[in-house]
mmCIF file of C-alpha atoms in Angstrom:
data_model
loop_
_atom_site.group_PDB
_atom_site.id
_atom_site.type_symbol
_atom_site.label_atom_id
_atom_site.label_comp_id
_atom_site.label_asym_id
_atom_site.label_seq_id
_atom_site.Cartn_x
_atom_site.Cartn_y
_atom_site.Cartn_z
ATOM 1 C CA MET M 1 -7.918 -20.263 22.146
ATOM 2 C CA PRO M 2 -10.142 -17.513 20.679
ATOM 3 C CA ALA M 3 -12.301 -15.593 23.080
ATOM 4 C CA THR M 4 -15.844 -14.362 22.401
ATOM 5 C CA LEU M 5 -16.362 -10.721 23.369
ATOM 6 C CA THR M 6 -19.546 -8.788 23.922
ATOM 7 C CA ALA M 7 -20.553 -6.944 20.746
ATOM 8 C CA PRO M 8 -23.643 -5.104 19.494
ATOM 9 C CA ALA M 9 -26.508 -7.575 19.330
ATOM 10 C CA ASP M 10 -26.590 -7.564 15.524
ATOM 11 C CA VAL M 11 -22.933 -8.626 15.119
ATOM 12 C CA ALA M 12 -21.079 -11.677 16.402
ATOM 13 C CA ALA M 13 -17.422 -10.889 17.164
ATOM 14 C CA ARG M 14 -14.676 -13.366 17.937
ATOM 15 C CA TRP M 15 -10.953 -12.826 18.461
ATOM 16 C CA TYR M 16 -8.136 -15.051 17.170
ATOM 17 C CA SER M 17 -4.411 -15.011 17.828
ATOM 18 C CA ASP M 18 -3.526 -16.216 14.315
ATOM 19 C CA ALA M 19 -4.897 -14.774 11.087
ATOM 20 C CA LEU M 20 -5.234 -18.189 9.463
ATOM 21 C CA ALA M 21 -7.306 -19.571 12.347
ATOM 22 C CA ALA M 22 -10.305 -17.307 11.735
ATOM 23 C CA PRO M 23 -13.219 -18.612 9.625
ATOM 24 C CA PRO M 24 -13.400 -17.621 5.941
ATOM 25 C CA ASP M 25 -14.773 -14.220 5.016
ATOM 26 C CA SER M 26 -17.973 -14.109 2.982
ATOM 27 C CA HIS M 27 -16.437 -12.136 0.097
ATOM 28 C CA ALA M 28 -13.086 -12.400 -1.668
ATOM 29 C CA ALA M 29 -10.477 -9.804 -0.767
ATOM 30 C CA THR M 30 -10.566 -6.786 -3.063
ATOM 31 C CA HIS M 31 -6.802 -6.135 -2.857
ATOM 32 C CA PRO M 32 -3.710 -8.264 -2.100
ATOM 33 C CA SER M 33 -3.199 -6.417 1.197
ATOM 34 C CA ARG M 34 -6.713 -7.398 2.297
ATOM 35 C CA THR M 35 -6.080 -11.142 1.930
ATOM 36 C CA ARG M 36 -5.720 -13.505 4.862
ATOM 37 C CA ALA M 37 -2.320 -14.512 3.444
ATOM 38 C CA TRP M 38 -1.092 -10.911 3.760
ATOM 39 C CA ALA M 39 -2.256 -10.721 7.389
ATOM 40 C CA ALA M 40 -0.551 -14.025 8.174
ATOM 41 C CA ALA M 41 2.686 -12.848 6.569
ATOM 42 C CA TRP M 42 2.547 -9.530 8.396
ATOM 43 C CA GLN M 43 2.286 -11.112 11.827
ATOM 44 C CA ARG M 44 5.631 -12.851 11.127
ATOM 45 C CA GLN M 45 7.704 -10.055 9.522
ATOM 46 C CA ASN M 46 9.757 -7.694 11.702
ATOM 47 C CA THR M 47 10.633 -4.748 9.416
ATOM 48 C CA GLU M 48 7.589 -3.025 10.834
ATOM 49 C CA THR M 49 7.881 -3.601 14.575
ATOM 50 C CA VAL M 50 4.775 -5.525 15.625
ATOM 51 C CA LEU M 51 4.520 -5.749 19.401
ATOM 52 C CA ALA M 52 1.237 -7.666 19.354
ATOM 53 C CA HIS M 53 -1.343 -8.812 16.832
ATOM 54 C CA ARG M 54 -4.969 -9.911 17.105
ATOM 55 C CA HIS M 55 -7.521 -10.851 14.474
ATOM 56 C CA LEU M 56 -11.221 -10.053 14.858
ATOM 57 C CA HIS M 57 -13.794 -12.069 12.915
ATOM 58 C CA LEU M 58 -17.166 -10.357 12.539
ATOM 59 C CA ASP M 59 -20.498 -11.704 11.297
ATOM 60 C CA ASP M 60 -23.606 -9.537 10.911
ATOM 61 C CA GLY M 61 -25.725 -12.411 9.582
ATOM 62 C CA THR M 62 -25.108 -11.456 5.949
ATOM 63 C CA ARG M 63 -21.428 -10.665 5.698
ATOM 64 C CA ARG M 64 -18.400 -12.094 7.437
ATOM 65 C CA GLN M 65 -15.162 -10.128 7.603
ATOM 66 C CA THR M 66 -11.875 -10.405 9.516
ATOM 67 C CA VAL M 67 -9.895 -7.387 10.718
ATOM 68 C CA SER M 68 -6.226 -7.839 11.611
ATOM 69 C CA PHE M 69 -4.854 -5.454 14.248
ATOM 70 C CA HIS M 70 -1.125 -4.814 14.730
ATOM 71 C CA LEU M 71 0.359 -2.849 17.615
ATOM 72 C CA THR M 72 3.526 -0.878 16.802
ATOM 73 C CA PRO M 73 5.691 1.458 18.861
ATOM 74 C CA ALA M 74 5.313 5.168 18.126
ATOM 75 C CA ASP M 75 8.190 4.975 15.622
ATOM 76 C CA GLY M 76 7.654 1.340 14.633
ATOM 77 C CA SER M 77 6.162 1.731 11.153
ATOM 78 C CA PRO M 78 8.710 2.753 8.494
ATOM 79 C CA TYR M 79 5.996 3.743 6.026
ATOM 80 C CA TRP M 80 4.345 6.076 8.523
ATOM 81 C CA THR M 81 7.766 7.539 9.350
ATOM 82 C CA SER M 82 8.209 8.226 5.633
ATOM 83 C CA GLN M 83 4.953 10.209 5.712
ATOM 84 C CA GLU M 84 6.298 12.344 8.554
ATOM 85 C CA THR M 85 9.576 12.806 6.662
ATOM 86 C CA ASP M 86 7.787 13.838 3.464
ATOM 87 C CA ALA M 87 5.595 16.269 5.402
ATOM 88 C CA GLY M 88 8.559 17.721 7.279
ATOM 89 C CA THR M 89 6.896 17.229 10.655
ATOM 90 C CA ALA M 90 8.108 15.922 13.964
ATOM 91 C CA PRO M 91 6.887 12.421 14.958
ATOM 92 C CA VAL M 92 3.188 12.700 15.764
ATOM 93 C CA TRP M 93 2.490 9.649 17.931
ATOM 94 C CA PRO M 94 3.116 9.973 21.700
ATOM 95 C CA GLY M 95 2.927 6.219 22.237
ATOM 96 C CA PRO M 96 2.149 2.837 20.639
ATOM 97 C CA VAL M 97 -0.448 2.729 17.850
ATOM 98 C CA LEU M 98 -2.933 -0.047 17.108
ATOM 99 C CA TRP M 99 -3.271 -0.292 13.323
ATOM 100 C CA ALA M 100 -6.123 -2.033 11.517
ATOM 101 C CA GLY M 101 -3.782 -3.571 8.972
ATOM 102 C CA SER M 102 -0.577 -1.614 8.374
ATOM 103 C CA PRO M 103 0.393 1.702 6.759
ATOM 104 C CA HIS M 104 2.663 -0.374 4.488
ATOM 105 C CA ALA M 105 -0.404 -1.962 2.887
ATOM 106 C CA GLU M 106 -1.672 0.342 0.165
ATOM 107 C CA TYR M 107 -5.328 -0.383 0.843
ATOM 108 C CA GLY M 108 -7.186 -1.044 4.099
ATOM 109 C CA GLY M 109 -10.913 -1.102 4.690
ATOM 110 C CA ALA M 110 -11.390 -4.356 6.594
ATOM 111 C CA GLY M 111 -14.214 -3.829 9.053
ATOM 112 C CA THR M 112 -16.370 -1.767 6.691
ATOM 113 C CA ALA M 113 -18.509 -4.495 5.106
ATOM 114 C CA SER M 114 -21.618 -2.967 6.717
ATOM 115 C CA PRO M 115 -22.437 -0.156 9.168
ATOM 116 C CA ALA M 116 -23.002 -2.713 11.936
ATOM 117 C CA ILE M 117 -19.648 -4.355 11.304
ATOM 118 C CA ALA M 118 -17.965 -0.932 11.292
ATOM 119 C CA ARG M 119 -19.508 -0.070 14.661
ATOM 120 C CA THR M 120 -18.323 -3.340 16.163
ATOM 121 C CA THR M 121 -14.856 -2.999 14.612
ATOM 122 C CA VAL M 122 -14.336 0.391 16.245
ATOM 123 C CA ALA M 123 -15.804 -0.668 19.609
ATOM 124 C CA GLU M 124 -13.713 -3.831 19.848
ATOM 125 C CA GLY M 125 -10.643 -2.124 18.385
ATOM 126 C CA LEU M 126 -10.802 0.595 21.018
ATOM 127 C CA ARG M 127 -11.197 -2.025 23.714
ATOM 128 C CA LEU M 128 -8.068 -3.786 22.459
ATOM 129 C CA ALA M 129 -6.203 -0.470 22.162
ATOM 130 C CA SER M 130 -6.976 0.260 25.801
ATOM 131 C CA GLU M 131 -5.899 -3.231 26.849
ATOM 132 C CA LEU M 132 -2.584 -2.903 24.994
ATOM 133 C CA GLY M 133 -1.871 0.690 26.088
ATOM 134 C CA ALA M 134 -2.137 2.222 22.602
ATOM 135 C CA CYS M 135 -2.490 5.972 22.191
ATOM 136 C CA ALA M 136 -4.675 5.531 19.108
ATOM 137 C CA LEU M 137 -6.626 3.129 16.940
ATOM 138 C CA ALA M 138 -5.841 3.890 13.289
ATOM 139 C CA PHE M 139 -7.366 2.661 10.019
ATOM 140 C CA PRO M 140 -5.120 3.512 7.025
ATOM 141 C CA GLY M 141 -5.633 3.182 3.267
ATOM 142 C CA LEU M 142 -9.357 3.969 3.103
ATOM 143 C CA ALA M 143 -11.716 4.974 0.341
ATOM 144 C CA PRO M 144 -14.030 7.861 1.367
ATOM 145 C CA HIS M 145 -17.084 5.642 1.978
ATOM 146 C CA GLN M 146 -14.991 3.363 4.220
ATOM 147 C CA ALA M 147 -13.694 6.366 6.145
ATOM 148 C CA ASP M 148 -17.265 7.615 6.567
ATOM 149 C CA LEU M 149 -18.369 4.324 8.138
ATOM 150 C CA LEU M 150 -15.437 4.186 10.569
ATOM 151 C CA THR M 151 -15.770 7.865 11.492
ATOM 152 C CA ALA M 152 -19.490 7.589 12.173
ATOM 153 C CA ALA M 153 -19.082 4.599 14.501
ATOM 154 C CA PRO M 154 -19.463 5.416 18.235
ATOM 155 C CA HIS M 155 -16.062 6.269 19.665
ATOM 156 C CA GLY M 156 -16.443 7.771 23.123
ATOM 157 C CA ALA M 157 -15.697 11.314 24.188
ATOM 158 C CA ARG M 158 -13.410 12.359 21.316
ATOM 159 C CA PRO M 159 -14.471 12.756 17.697
ATOM 160 C CA ALA M 160 -12.655 10.597 15.193
ATOM 161 C CA LEU M 161 -10.170 12.187 12.804
ATOM 162 C CA ASP M 162 -10.771 11.582 9.087
ATOM 163 C CA LEU M 163 -7.467 12.528 7.438
ATOM 164 C CA ALA M 164 -6.253 12.440 3.847
ATOM 165 C CA THR M 165 -2.794 10.854 3.982
ATOM 166 C CA ASP M 166 -2.005 9.198 0.627
ATOM 167 C CA VAL M 167 -2.400 9.352 -3.126
ATOM 168 C CA ALA M 168 -2.730 6.090 -5.071
ATOM 169 C CA PHE M 169 -2.403 5.858 -8.864
ATOM 170 C CA THR M 170 -4.271 3.579 -11.260
ATOM 171 C CA ARG M 171 -5.116 3.443 -14.958
ATOM 172 C CA PRO M 172 -6.776 1.052 -17.389
ATOM 173 C CA LEU M 173 -4.310 -0.999 -19.397
ATOM 174 C CA GLY M 174 -6.256 -1.211 -22.627
ATOM 175 C CA THR M 175 -5.984 -4.181 -24.957
ATOM 176 C CA SER M 176 -2.712 -3.393 -26.746
ATOM 177 C CA LEU M 177 0.568 -1.600 -26.226
ATOM 178 C CA ASP M 178 -0.483 0.964 -28.842
ATOM 179 C CA GLN M 179 -3.521 1.797 -26.725
ATOM 180 C CA TRP M 180 -1.252 2.099 -23.675
ATOM 181 C CA TRP M 181 0.873 4.692 -25.493
ATOM 182 C CA GLN M 182 -2.189 6.595 -26.707
ATOM 183 C CA ASN M 183 -3.413 7.071 -23.136
ATOM 184 C CA ILE M 184 -0.149 8.702 -22.013
ATOM 185 C CA PRO M 185 -0.525 12.523 -22.077
ATOM 186 C CA VAL M 186 0.512 13.884 -25.469
ATOM 187 C CA ARG M 187 3.075 16.299 -24.018
ATOM 188 C CA HIS M 188 4.987 13.405 -22.402
ATOM 189 C CA ARG M 189 4.339 10.552 -24.842
ATOM 190 C CA ARG M 190 7.293 11.073 -27.173
ATOM 191 C CA ASP M 191 9.835 11.376 -24.353
ATOM 192 C CA ILE M 192 8.478 8.319 -22.515
ATOM 193 C CA ARG M 193 8.531 6.182 -25.659
ATOM 194 C CA ARG M 194 12.082 7.369 -26.335
ATOM 195 C CA GLN M 195 13.195 6.324 -22.845
ATOM 196 C CA TRP M 196 11.552 2.919 -23.264
ATOM 197 C CA ARG M 197 13.304 2.482 -26.609
ATOM 198 C CA ARG M 198 16.659 3.575 -25.168
ATOM 199 C CA GLY M 199 16.300 1.082 -22.338
ATOM 200 C CA THR M 200 15.605 -1.710 -24.797
ATOM 201 C CA GLU M 201 18.568 -0.643 -26.953
ATOM 202 C CA ALA M 202 20.747 -0.664 -23.806
ATOM 203 C CA GLY M 203 19.914 -4.363 -23.398
ATOM 204 C CA LEU M 204 17.215 -4.281 -20.716
ATOM 205 C CA THR M 205 14.939 -7.321 -20.711
ATOM 206 C CA LEU M 206 12.015 -8.184 -18.458
ATOM 207 C CA ALA M 207 11.904 -11.379 -16.403
ATOM 208 C CA VAL M 208 8.867 -12.252 -14.296
ATOM 209 C CA LEU M 209 10.178 -14.062 -11.226
ATOM 210 C CA THR M 210 8.208 -16.394 -8.974
ATOM 211 C CA GLY M 211 9.042 -19.272 -6.637
ATOM 212 C CA PRO M 212 12.741 -20.127 -6.132
ATOM 213 C CA ALA M 213 13.882 -17.557 -8.738
ATOM 214 C CA LEU M 214 12.060 -14.817 -6.837
ATOM 215 C CA HIS M 215 13.590 -15.846 -3.506
ATOM 216 C CA GLU M 216 17.049 -15.946 -5.041
ATOM 217 C CA ALA M 217 16.675 -12.394 -6.371
ATOM 218 C CA LEU M 218 15.218 -10.870 -3.190
ATOM 219 C CA PRO M 219 18.477 -9.978 -1.370
ATOM 220 C CA THR M 220 19.655 -7.955 -4.367
ATOM 221 C CA PHE M 221 16.227 -6.439 -4.928
ATOM 222 C CA ALA M 222 15.901 -5.484 -1.236
ATOM 223 C CA ASP M 223 19.170 -3.540 -1.510
ATOM 224 C CA LEU M 224 17.953 -1.758 -4.661
ATOM 225 C CA ALA M 225 14.543 -0.989 -3.117
ATOM 226 C CA ASN M 226 16.099 0.465 0.015
ATOM 227 C CA THR M 227 18.586 2.524 -1.988
ATOM 228 C CA THR M 228 15.632 3.951 -3.883
ATOM 229 C CA ALA M 229 13.672 4.568 -0.666
ATOM 230 C CA ASP M 230 16.720 6.141 1.009
ATOM 231 C CA ARG M 231 16.726 8.827 -1.698
ATOM 232 C CA HIS M 232 13.372 9.913 -0.247
ATOM 233 C CA GLY M 233 14.583 9.843 3.352
ATOM 234 C CA THR M 234 13.303 6.609 4.919
ATOM 235 C CA ARG M 235 14.350 2.952 4.616
ATOM 236 C CA LEU M 236 11.153 1.008 3.982
ATOM 237 C CA TYR M 237 11.812 -2.595 3.031
ATOM 238 C CA GLY M 238 13.397 -5.354 5.064
ATOM 239 C CA LEU M 239 14.418 -8.581 3.379
ATOM 240 C CA ASP M 240 12.310 -10.510 5.879
ATOM 241 C CA MET M 241 9.232 -8.466 4.894
ATOM 242 C CA LEU M 242 9.700 -9.241 1.211
ATOM 243 C CA GLN M 243 10.344 -12.913 1.920
ATOM 244 C CA HIS M 244 7.232 -13.363 4.064
ATOM 245 C CA LEU M 245 5.004 -11.568 1.539
ATOM 246 C CA THR M 246 5.898 -14.106 -1.157
ATOM 247 C CA THR M 247 3.245 -16.311 0.471
ATOM 248 C CA VAL M 248 0.532 -13.907 -0.760
ATOM 249 C CA PRO M 249 -1.048 -15.449 -3.898
ATOM 250 C CA GLY M 250 -0.032 -13.692 -7.103
ATOM 251 C CA THR M 251 3.343 -12.380 -5.872
ATOM 252 C CA ILE M 252 5.819 -11.658 -8.683
ATOM 253 C CA LEU M 253 9.015 -9.667 -9.128
ATOM 254 C CA LEU M 254 9.114 -7.827 -12.443
ATOM 255 C CA ALA M 255 12.872 -7.802 -12.909
ATOM 256 C CA ALA M 256 14.881 -5.692 -15.361
ATOM 257 C CA HIS M 257 18.066 -7.515 -16.371
ATOM 258 C CA ASP M 258 20.965 -6.157 -18.415
ATOM 259 C CA ASN M 259 22.943 -8.001 -21.095
ATOM 260 C CA ASN M 260 25.006 -9.737 -18.413
ATOM 261 C CA GLY M 261 21.964 -11.009 -16.514
ATOM 262 C CA ASN M 262 22.406 -8.517 -13.662
ATOM 263 C CA LEU M 263 19.315 -7.309 -11.803
ATOM 264 C CA VAL M 264 19.336 -3.545 -12.426
ATOM 265 C CA GLY M 265 15.759 -2.738 -11.434
ATOM 266 C CA GLY M 266 12.599 -4.377 -10.229
ATOM 267 C CA LEU M 267 8.969 -3.983 -9.195
ATOM 268 C CA TYR M 268 7.699 -6.173 -6.327
ATOM 269 C CA SER M 269 4.137 -6.803 -7.425
ATOM 270 C CA TRP M 270 0.951 -8.844 -7.247
ATOM 271 C CA VAL M 271 -1.510 -10.037 -9.856
ATOM 272 C CA HIS M 272 -4.940 -10.053 -8.232
ATOM 273 C CA GLU M 273 -8.405 -10.197 -9.803
ATOM 274 C CA GLY M 274 -7.254 -8.900 -13.199
ATOM 275 C CA ARG M 275 -5.129 -6.108 -11.755
ATOM 276 C CA LEU M 276 -1.376 -5.726 -11.583
ATOM 277 C CA TYR M 277 -0.350 -4.067 -8.316
ATOM 278 C CA LEU M 278 3.116 -2.454 -8.284
ATOM 279 C CA TRP M 279 4.105 -2.121 -4.627
ATOM 280 C CA ALA M 280 7.857 -1.563 -4.221
ATOM 281 C CA SER M 281 10.409 -0.412 -6.788
ATOM 282 C CA GLY M 282 14.188 -0.628 -6.795
ATOM 283 C CA ILE M 283 16.706 0.800 -9.270
ATOM 284 C CA ASP M 284 20.483 0.360 -9.538
ATOM 285 C CA TYR M 285 21.460 4.013 -9.860
ATOM 286 C CA THR M 286 25.095 3.097 -10.538
ATOM 287 C CA HIS M 287 24.232 1.234 -13.746
ATOM 288 C CA PRO M 288 24.804 2.958 -17.117
ATOM 289 C CA ALA M 289 21.135 2.428 -18.039
ATOM 290 C CA ALA M 290 19.864 3.931 -14.755
ATOM 291 C CA ARG M 291 18.470 7.045 -16.430
ATOM 292 C CA TYR M 292 16.066 4.870 -18.436
ATOM 293 C CA THR M 293 15.407 1.949 -16.115
ATOM 294 C CA TYR M 294 12.393 3.189 -14.134
ATOM 295 C CA THR M 295 10.482 4.459 -17.161
ATOM 296 C CA TRP M 296 11.417 1.369 -19.172
ATOM 297 C CA LEU M 297 10.308 -0.916 -16.355
ATOM 298 C CA MET M 298 6.985 0.846 -15.803
ATOM 299 C CA ASN M 299 6.109 0.574 -19.488
ATOM 300 C CA ASP M 300 7.355 -2.972 -19.962
ATOM 301 C CA ALA M 301 5.367 -4.005 -16.881
ATOM 302 C CA ALA M 302 2.275 -2.639 -18.641
ATOM 303 C CA ARG M 303 3.192 -4.518 -21.827
ATOM 304 C CA TRP M 304 3.526 -7.769 -19.878
ATOM 305 C CA ALA M 305 0.251 -7.197 -18.000
ATOM 306 C CA ILE M 306 -1.664 -6.546 -21.241
ATOM 307 C CA GLU M 307 -0.251 -9.708 -22.807
ATOM 308 C CA HIS M 308 -1.359 -11.697 -19.753
ATOM 309 C CA GLY M 309 -4.939 -10.452 -19.695
ATOM 310 C CA ALA M 310 -4.896 -7.854 -16.910
ATOM 311 C CA HIS M 311 -7.301 -4.932 -17.328
ATOM 312 C CA THR M 312 -5.949 -2.435 -14.771
ATOM 313 C CA ILE M 313 -2.574 -1.445 -13.369
ATOM 314 C CA ASP M 314 -2.135 0.035 -9.896
ATOM 315 C CA ALA M 315 1.168 1.892 -9.559
ATOM 316 C CA GLY M 316 1.091 2.319 -5.787
ATOM 317 C CA ARG M 317 1.391 5.579 -3.894
ATOM 318 C CA TRP M 318 3.153 8.900 -4.322
ATOM 319 C CA ASN M 319 5.939 9.644 -6.857
ATOM 320 C CA CYS M 320 3.145 11.790 -8.267
ATOM 321 C CA LYS M 321 5.008 13.560 -11.072
ATOM 322 C CA ALA M 322 6.371 10.406 -12.698
ATOM 323 C CA LYS M 323 3.054 8.575 -12.497
ATOM 324 C CA CYS M 324 0.991 11.464 -13.865
ATOM 325 C CA ARG M 325 3.428 11.665 -16.799
ATOM 326 C CA LEU M 326 2.580 8.021 -17.509
ATOM 327 C CA GLY M 327 -1.158 8.726 -17.577
ATOM 328 C CA TYR M 328 -2.121 7.372 -14.163
ATOM 329 C CA GLN M 329 -5.091 8.894 -12.371
ATOM 330 C CA PRO M 330 -4.720 9.865 -8.689
ATOM 331 C CA THR M 331 -7.059 8.769 -5.919
ATOM 332 C CA VAL M 332 -6.851 10.203 -2.403
ATOM 333 C CA LEU M 333 -6.729 7.629 0.399
ATOM 334 C CA ARG M 334 -7.696 8.417 3.969
ATOM 335 C CA THR M 335 -6.721 7.403 7.501
ATOM 336 C CA VAL M 336 -9.295 7.386 10.304
ATOM 337 C CA VAL M 337 -7.833 7.822 13.780
ATOM 338 C CA HIS M 338 -9.624 7.253 17.095
ATOM 339 C CA LEU M 339 -7.485 8.696 19.883
ATOM 340 C CA THR M 340 -7.710 6.963 23.236
ATOM 341 C CA GLU M 341 -8.783 8.841 26.340
ATOM 342 C CA SER M 342 -5.291 9.267 27.753
ATOM 343 C CA THR M 343 -3.762 10.798 24.598
ATOM 344 C CA HIS M 344 -2.932 14.503 24.725
ATOM 345 C CA PRO M 345 -5.205 16.707 22.569
ATOM 346 C CA ASP M 346 -2.119 18.134 20.799
ATOM 347 C CA THR M 347 -1.837 14.816 18.962
ATOM 348 C CA ALA M 348 -4.978 15.628 16.984
ATOM 349 C CA ASP M 349 -3.470 18.959 15.936
ATOM 350 C CA ALA M 350 -0.217 17.267 14.908
ATOM 351 C CA LEU M 351 -2.089 14.698 12.795
ATOM 352 C CA THR M 352 -4.164 17.391 11.112
ATOM 353 C CA ASP M 353 -1.017 19.378 10.337
ATOM 354 C CA LEU M 354 0.610 16.256 8.861
ATOM 355 C CA SER M 355 -2.359 15.741 6.560
ATOM 356 C CA LEU M 356 -2.349 19.374 5.413
ATOM 357 C CA ARG M 357 1.366 19.268 4.630
ATOM 358 C CA LEU M 358 0.994 16.062 2.626
ATOM 359 C CA GLY M 359 -1.927 17.676 0.808
ATOM 360 C CA ALA M 360 0.291 20.550 -0.267
ATOM 361 C CA HIS M 361 2.604 18.013 -1.948
ATOM 362 C CA ALA M 362 -0.322 16.289 -3.652
ATOM 363 C CA ALA M 363 -2.248 19.393 -4.764
ATOM 364 C CA PRO M 364 -0.462 20.016 -8.118
ATOM 365 C CA TYR M 365 -1.392 16.499 -9.264
ATOM 366 C CA LEU M 366 -5.053 16.369 -8.211
ATOM 367 C CA ALA M 367 -7.618 17.293 -10.853
ATOM 368 C CA PRO M 368 -10.447 19.636 -9.775
ATOM 369 C CA ASP M 369 -12.943 16.768 -10.020
ATOM 370 C CA ASN M 370 -10.756 14.380 -8.021
ATOM 371 C CA THR M 371 -11.561 13.320 -4.475
ATOM 372 C CA PRO M 372 -10.866 16.421 -2.381
ATOM 373 C CA TRP M 373 -7.960 16.387 0.036
#
């Protein structure tokens, strides 16, 4: 049964043990990873080790929003481990972490519908973190205004850390494939079009998989996605994770097949509110067309999205060089961390160092007028 907890007088807060049991939010989710279906899927998957999960429904009289919290061991989140690997740092967490959402989800921000809701989210999140023995309460995948709200919320003796930790890439699709090509930087356009043409000449075709066809392809795709992730140092995707996330509305696998019908590349994606979100990629690097497959797939995904009425494409995080070549614009995402009282102060220094190291990787791809790191 849910339990009502004391909250600031202007916000009603109520905890639930299942994401689907909480009342509806007042506004539709802005991203696939903010949907109730995502939260419900995440509480069942085990690629990211979830020791406990709780779901906090908040109502300030105008807006209603649900925040899903997941407790992981210090090394329990593969995506966060990949951040440490990319930064070249030692593991930063001295104990379990209570995440508002998950680092695997590109975008967070639940709990920021209003300043009052943000205050209650932090207060109740810290209470849960203390109850569960977490060393920190962390909010990943934030826009700057969301980070500001969660940083400003009362948090006890220690100041919150507002850290840049990610770069996401988006661009408008335009209304035709010709417009898509025109918005690729001139210095890269000819080479990218040549690779797309070579992939087509090599027999690559795009299939958009849903339902039973998607489930049938997932074991092969999971192997390709992990082979791709392994090249960057960390295995990210479990088959169970991909299977559970198929319950999120709009899930598709953009699959590149060769002449023999073999799956040689894919993009695990969502169509949501007129946007195509590309979340996980996998390439068969042993295939003769491997040198063209990623570029071909990224451009044919755009072609398909334009033909199906999408207005924006979100290419996910990092792989900065390849995405800038394709004309994507970078946006810095932030993580707000509230350390609990028992956590050693060196943890704050380690987190700050992690952010600075990741910023050094991102710097060549951030325009002067972009959100500062």
